[in-house]
PDB file of C-alpha atoms in Angstrom:
ATOM      1  CA  ASP A   1      46.184  62.713  11.682  1.00 55.00           C
ATOM      2  CA  THR A   2      47.800  60.056  13.831  1.00 61.00           C
ATOM      3  CA  VAL A   3      44.646  59.782  15.977  1.00 65.00           C
ATOM      4  CA  LEU A   4      42.491  59.435  12.913  1.00 70.00           C
ATOM      5  CA  THR A   5      44.796  56.848  11.448  1.00 83.00           C
ATOM      6  CA  ALA A   6      44.845  54.830  14.691  1.00 82.00           C
ATOM      7  CA  SER A   7      41.062  55.171  14.877  1.00 84.00           C
ATOM      8  CA  HIS A   8      40.780  54.068  11.273  1.00 88.00           C
ATOM      9  CA  ALA A   9      43.118  51.149  11.947  1.00 86.00           C
ATOM     10  CA  ARG A  10      40.926  50.057  14.875  1.00 89.00           C
ATOM     11  CA  ASP A  11      37.812  50.394  12.708  1.00 90.00           C
ATOM     12  CA  ILE A  12      39.447  48.428   9.918  1.00 92.00           C
ATOM     13  CA  ALA A  13      40.580  45.746  12.372  1.00 94.00           C
ATOM     14  CA  GLU A  14      37.084  45.601  13.870  1.00 96.00           C
ATOM     15  CA  LEU A  15      35.484  45.411  10.413  1.00 96.00           C
ATOM     16  CA  THR A  16      37.986  42.734   9.407  1.00 96.00           C
ATOM     17  CA  ASP A  17      37.057  40.726  12.524  1.00 96.00           C
ATOM     18  CA  ARG A  18      33.354  41.179  11.788  1.00 97.00           C
ATOM     19  CA  ASN A  19      33.917  40.221   8.174  1.00 97.00           C
ATOM     20  CA  GLN A  20      35.718  37.049   9.311  1.00 97.00           C
ATOM     21  CA  GLU A  21      32.868  36.260  11.725  1.00 97.00           C
ATOM     22  CA  LEU A  22      30.360  36.737   8.910  1.00 97.00           C
ATOM     23  CA  SER A  23      32.473  34.606   6.599  1.00 97.00           C
ATOM     24  CA  ASP A  24      32.610  31.857   9.252  1.00 97.00           C
ATOM     25  CA  LEU A  25      28.841  32.094   9.753  1.00 97.00           C
ATOM     26  CA  ASN A  26      28.337  31.967   6.002  1.00 97.00           C
ATOM     27  CA  ALA A  27      30.478  28.806   5.831  1.00 97.00           C
ATOM     28  CA  GLU A  28      28.439  27.241   8.687  1.00 97.00           C
ATOM     29  CA  LEU A  29      25.189  28.172   6.941  1.00 97.00           C
ATOM     30  CA  SER A  30      26.504  26.725   3.704  1.00 97.00           C
ATOM     31  CA  ASP A  31      27.351  23.464   5.520  1.00 97.00           C
ATOM     32  CA  LYS A  32      23.908  23.401   7.151  1.00 97.00           C
ATOM     33  CA  LEU A  33      22.290  24.046   3.780  1.00 97.00           C
ATOM     34  CA  GLY A  34      24.227  21.100   2.345  1.00 96.00           C
ATOM     35  CA  GLU A  35      23.073  18.905   5.230  1.00 97.00           C
ATOM     36  CA  LEU A  36      19.479  20.030   4.750  1.00 97.00           C
ATOM     37  CA  SER A  37      19.744  19.310   1.055  1.00 96.00           C
ATOM     38  CA  GLU A  38      20.969  15.774   1.823  1.00 97.00           C
ATOM     39  CA  LYS A  39      18.166  15.291   4.354  1.00 97.00           C
ATOM     40  CA  GLY A  40      15.697  16.576   1.771  1.00 96.00           C
ATOM     41  CA  ALA A  41      16.955  14.027  -0.742  1.00 97.00           C
ATOM     42  CA  GLU A  42      16.694  11.269   1.878  1.00 97.00           C
ATOM     43  CA  LEU A  43      13.165  12.368   2.750  1.00 97.00           C
ATOM     44  CA  SER A  44      12.230  12.367  -0.927  1.00 97.00           C
ATOM     45  CA  GLU A  45      13.470   8.785  -1.228  1.00 97.00           C
ATOM     46  CA  VAL A  46      11.549   7.756   1.898  1.00 97.00           C
ATOM     47  CA  LYS A  47       8.422   9.483   0.580  1.00 97.00           C
ATOM     48  CA  GLU A  48       8.800   7.693  -2.749  1.00 97.00           C
ATOM     49  CA  ARG A  49       9.214   4.316  -1.022  1.00 97.00           C
ATOM     50  CA  LEU A  50       6.206   4.994   1.212  1.00 97.00           C
ATOM     51  CA  GLU A  51       4.061   6.012  -1.750  1.00 98.00           C
ATOM     52  CA  LYS A  52       5.110   2.854  -3.597  1.00 97.00           C
ATOM     53  CA  ALA A  53       4.375   0.706  -0.530  1.00 97.00           C
ATOM     54  CA  LEU A  54       1.001   2.410  -0.127  1.00 97.00           C
ATOM     55  CA  TRP A  55       0.181   1.858  -3.799  1.00 97.00           C
ATOM     56  CA  GLU A  56       1.189  -1.803  -3.513  1.00 97.00           C
ATOM     57  CA  GLU A  57      -0.889  -2.196  -0.341  1.00 97.00           C
ATOM     58  CA  GLU A  58      -3.909  -0.564  -2.003  1.00 97.00           C
ATOM     59  CA  ARG A  59      -3.434  -2.825  -5.035  1.00 97.00           C
ATOM     60  CA  ARG A  60      -3.100  -5.877  -2.783  1.00 97.00           C
ATOM     61  CA  ALA A  61      -6.260  -4.890  -0.890  1.00 97.00           C
ATOM     62  CA  LEU A  62      -8.130  -4.425  -4.169  1.00 97.00           C
ATOM     63  CA  VAL A  63      -6.963  -7.836  -5.388  1.00 97.00           C
ATOM     64  CA  GLU A  64      -8.004  -9.424  -2.085  1.00 97.00           C
ATOM     65  CA  GLU A  65     -11.404  -7.741  -2.293  1.00 98.00           C
ATOM     66  CA  THR A  66     -11.853  -8.898  -5.889  1.00 98.00           C
ATOM     67  CA  VAL A  67     -10.815 -12.452  -4.986  1.00 97.00           C
ATOM     68  CA  ALA A  68     -13.196 -12.453  -2.010  1.00 98.00           C
ATOM     69  CA  LYS A  69     -16.085 -11.310  -4.235  1.00 98.00           C
ATOM     70  CA  GLU A  70     -15.210 -13.941  -6.844  1.00 97.00           C
ATOM     71  CA  MET A  71     -15.030 -16.661  -4.181  1.00 97.00           C
ATOM     72  CA  ALA A  72     -18.393 -15.567  -2.754  1.00 97.00           C
ATOM     73  CA  GLN A  73     -19.895 -15.686  -6.258  1.00 97.00           C
ATOM     74  CA  ARG A  74     -18.433 -19.153  -6.867  1.00 97.00           C
ATOM     75  CA  ALA A  75     -19.687 -20.365  -3.488  1.00 97.00           C
ATOM     76  CA  SER A  76     -23.151 -19.080  -4.357  1.00 97.00           C
ATOM     77  CA  THR A  77     -23.000 -20.790  -7.754  1.00 97.00           C
ATOM     78  CA  LEU A  78     -21.829 -24.043  -6.148  1.00 97.00           C
ATOM     79  CA  GLU A  79     -24.600 -23.823  -3.576  1.00 96.00           C
ATOM     80  CA  THR A  80     -27.170 -23.343  -6.336  1.00 96.00           C
ATOM     81  CA  THR A  81     -25.678 -26.265  -8.284  1.00 96.00           C
ATOM     82  CA  LEU A  82     -25.732 -28.431  -5.154  1.00 96.00           C
ATOM     83  CA  ASP A  83     -29.370 -27.526  -4.482  1.00 95.00           C
ATOM     84  CA  GLU A  84     -30.245 -28.413  -8.085  1.00 96.00           C
ATOM     85  CA  ALA A  85     -28.339 -31.713  -7.813  1.00 97.00           C
ATOM     86  CA  ASN A  86     -30.104 -32.541  -4.553  1.00 95.00           C
ATOM     87  CA  GLY A  87     -33.454 -31.792  -6.200  1.00 95.00           C
ATOM     88  CA  ARG A  88     -32.595 -34.068  -9.128  1.00 96.00           C
ATOM     89  CA  GLY A  89     -31.385 -36.710  -6.698  1.00 95.00           C
ATOM     90  CA  ARG A  90     -34.756 -36.649  -4.931  1.00 95.00           C
ATOM     91  CA  GLU A  91     -36.526 -36.871  -8.301  1.00 96.00           C
ATOM     92  CA  LEU A  92     -34.385 -39.903  -9.181  1.00 96.00           C
ATOM     93  CA  GLU A  93     -35.123 -41.523  -5.818  1.00 95.00           C
ATOM     94  CA  VAL A  94     -38.868 -41.085  -6.458  1.00 95.00           C
ATOM     95  CA  ALA A  95     -38.488 -42.484  -9.994  1.00 95.00           C
ATOM     96  CA  VAL A  96     -36.439 -45.457  -8.728  1.00 96.00           C
ATOM     97  CA  GLU A  97     -39.000 -46.124  -6.012  1.00 95.00           C
ATOM     98  CA  GLY A  98     -41.741 -46.026  -8.645  1.00 94.00           C
ATOM     99  CA  LEU A  99     -39.807 -48.486 -10.828  1.00 95.00           C
ATOM    100  CA  ARG A 100     -39.288 -50.800  -7.827  1.00 94.00           C
ATOM    101  CA  GLU A 101     -42.992 -50.760  -7.118  1.00 93.00           C
ATOM    102  CA  LYS A 102     -43.766 -51.598 -10.766  1.00 93.00           C
ATOM    103  CA  LEU A 103     -41.123 -54.314 -10.736  1.00 93.00           C
ATOM    104  CA  ASP A 104     -42.564 -55.719  -7.511  1.00 90.00           C
ATOM    105  CA  GLU A 105     -46.043 -55.701  -9.085  1.00 89.00           C
ATOM    106  CA  GLN A 106     -44.795 -57.522 -12.168  1.00 89.00           C
ATOM    107  CA  VAL A 107     -42.919 -60.068 -10.075  1.00 88.00           C
ATOM    108  CA  SER A 108     -45.940 -60.690  -7.915  1.00 87.00           C
ATOM    109  CA  LEU A 109     -48.185 -61.065 -11.012  1.00 83.00           C
ATOM    110  CA  SER A 110     -45.982 -63.658 -12.589  1.00 74.00           C
TER     111      SER A 110
END
């Protein structure tokens, strides 16, 4: 009986030690899980900020593209208007020259 009791006591002591080791490991794992949870929350915030920055950059690029197209359209319209004005200017120059010639004729006839 005494041998069995001593053997049982050793087994119980060994199991108690193992149980304490497992408890310590469980506490470490729990701490690591808490750290991972915090890191996960930080990563979620970073991801959210990056997505927002990407969305803003895409929006900015779209606005820039739209502005560039609008400016190109306006430049084209201005170029067309300038060409039309130059054409009218030449027509006026011809008309003025014709009036000068008529005026010169009338002056020379009088």
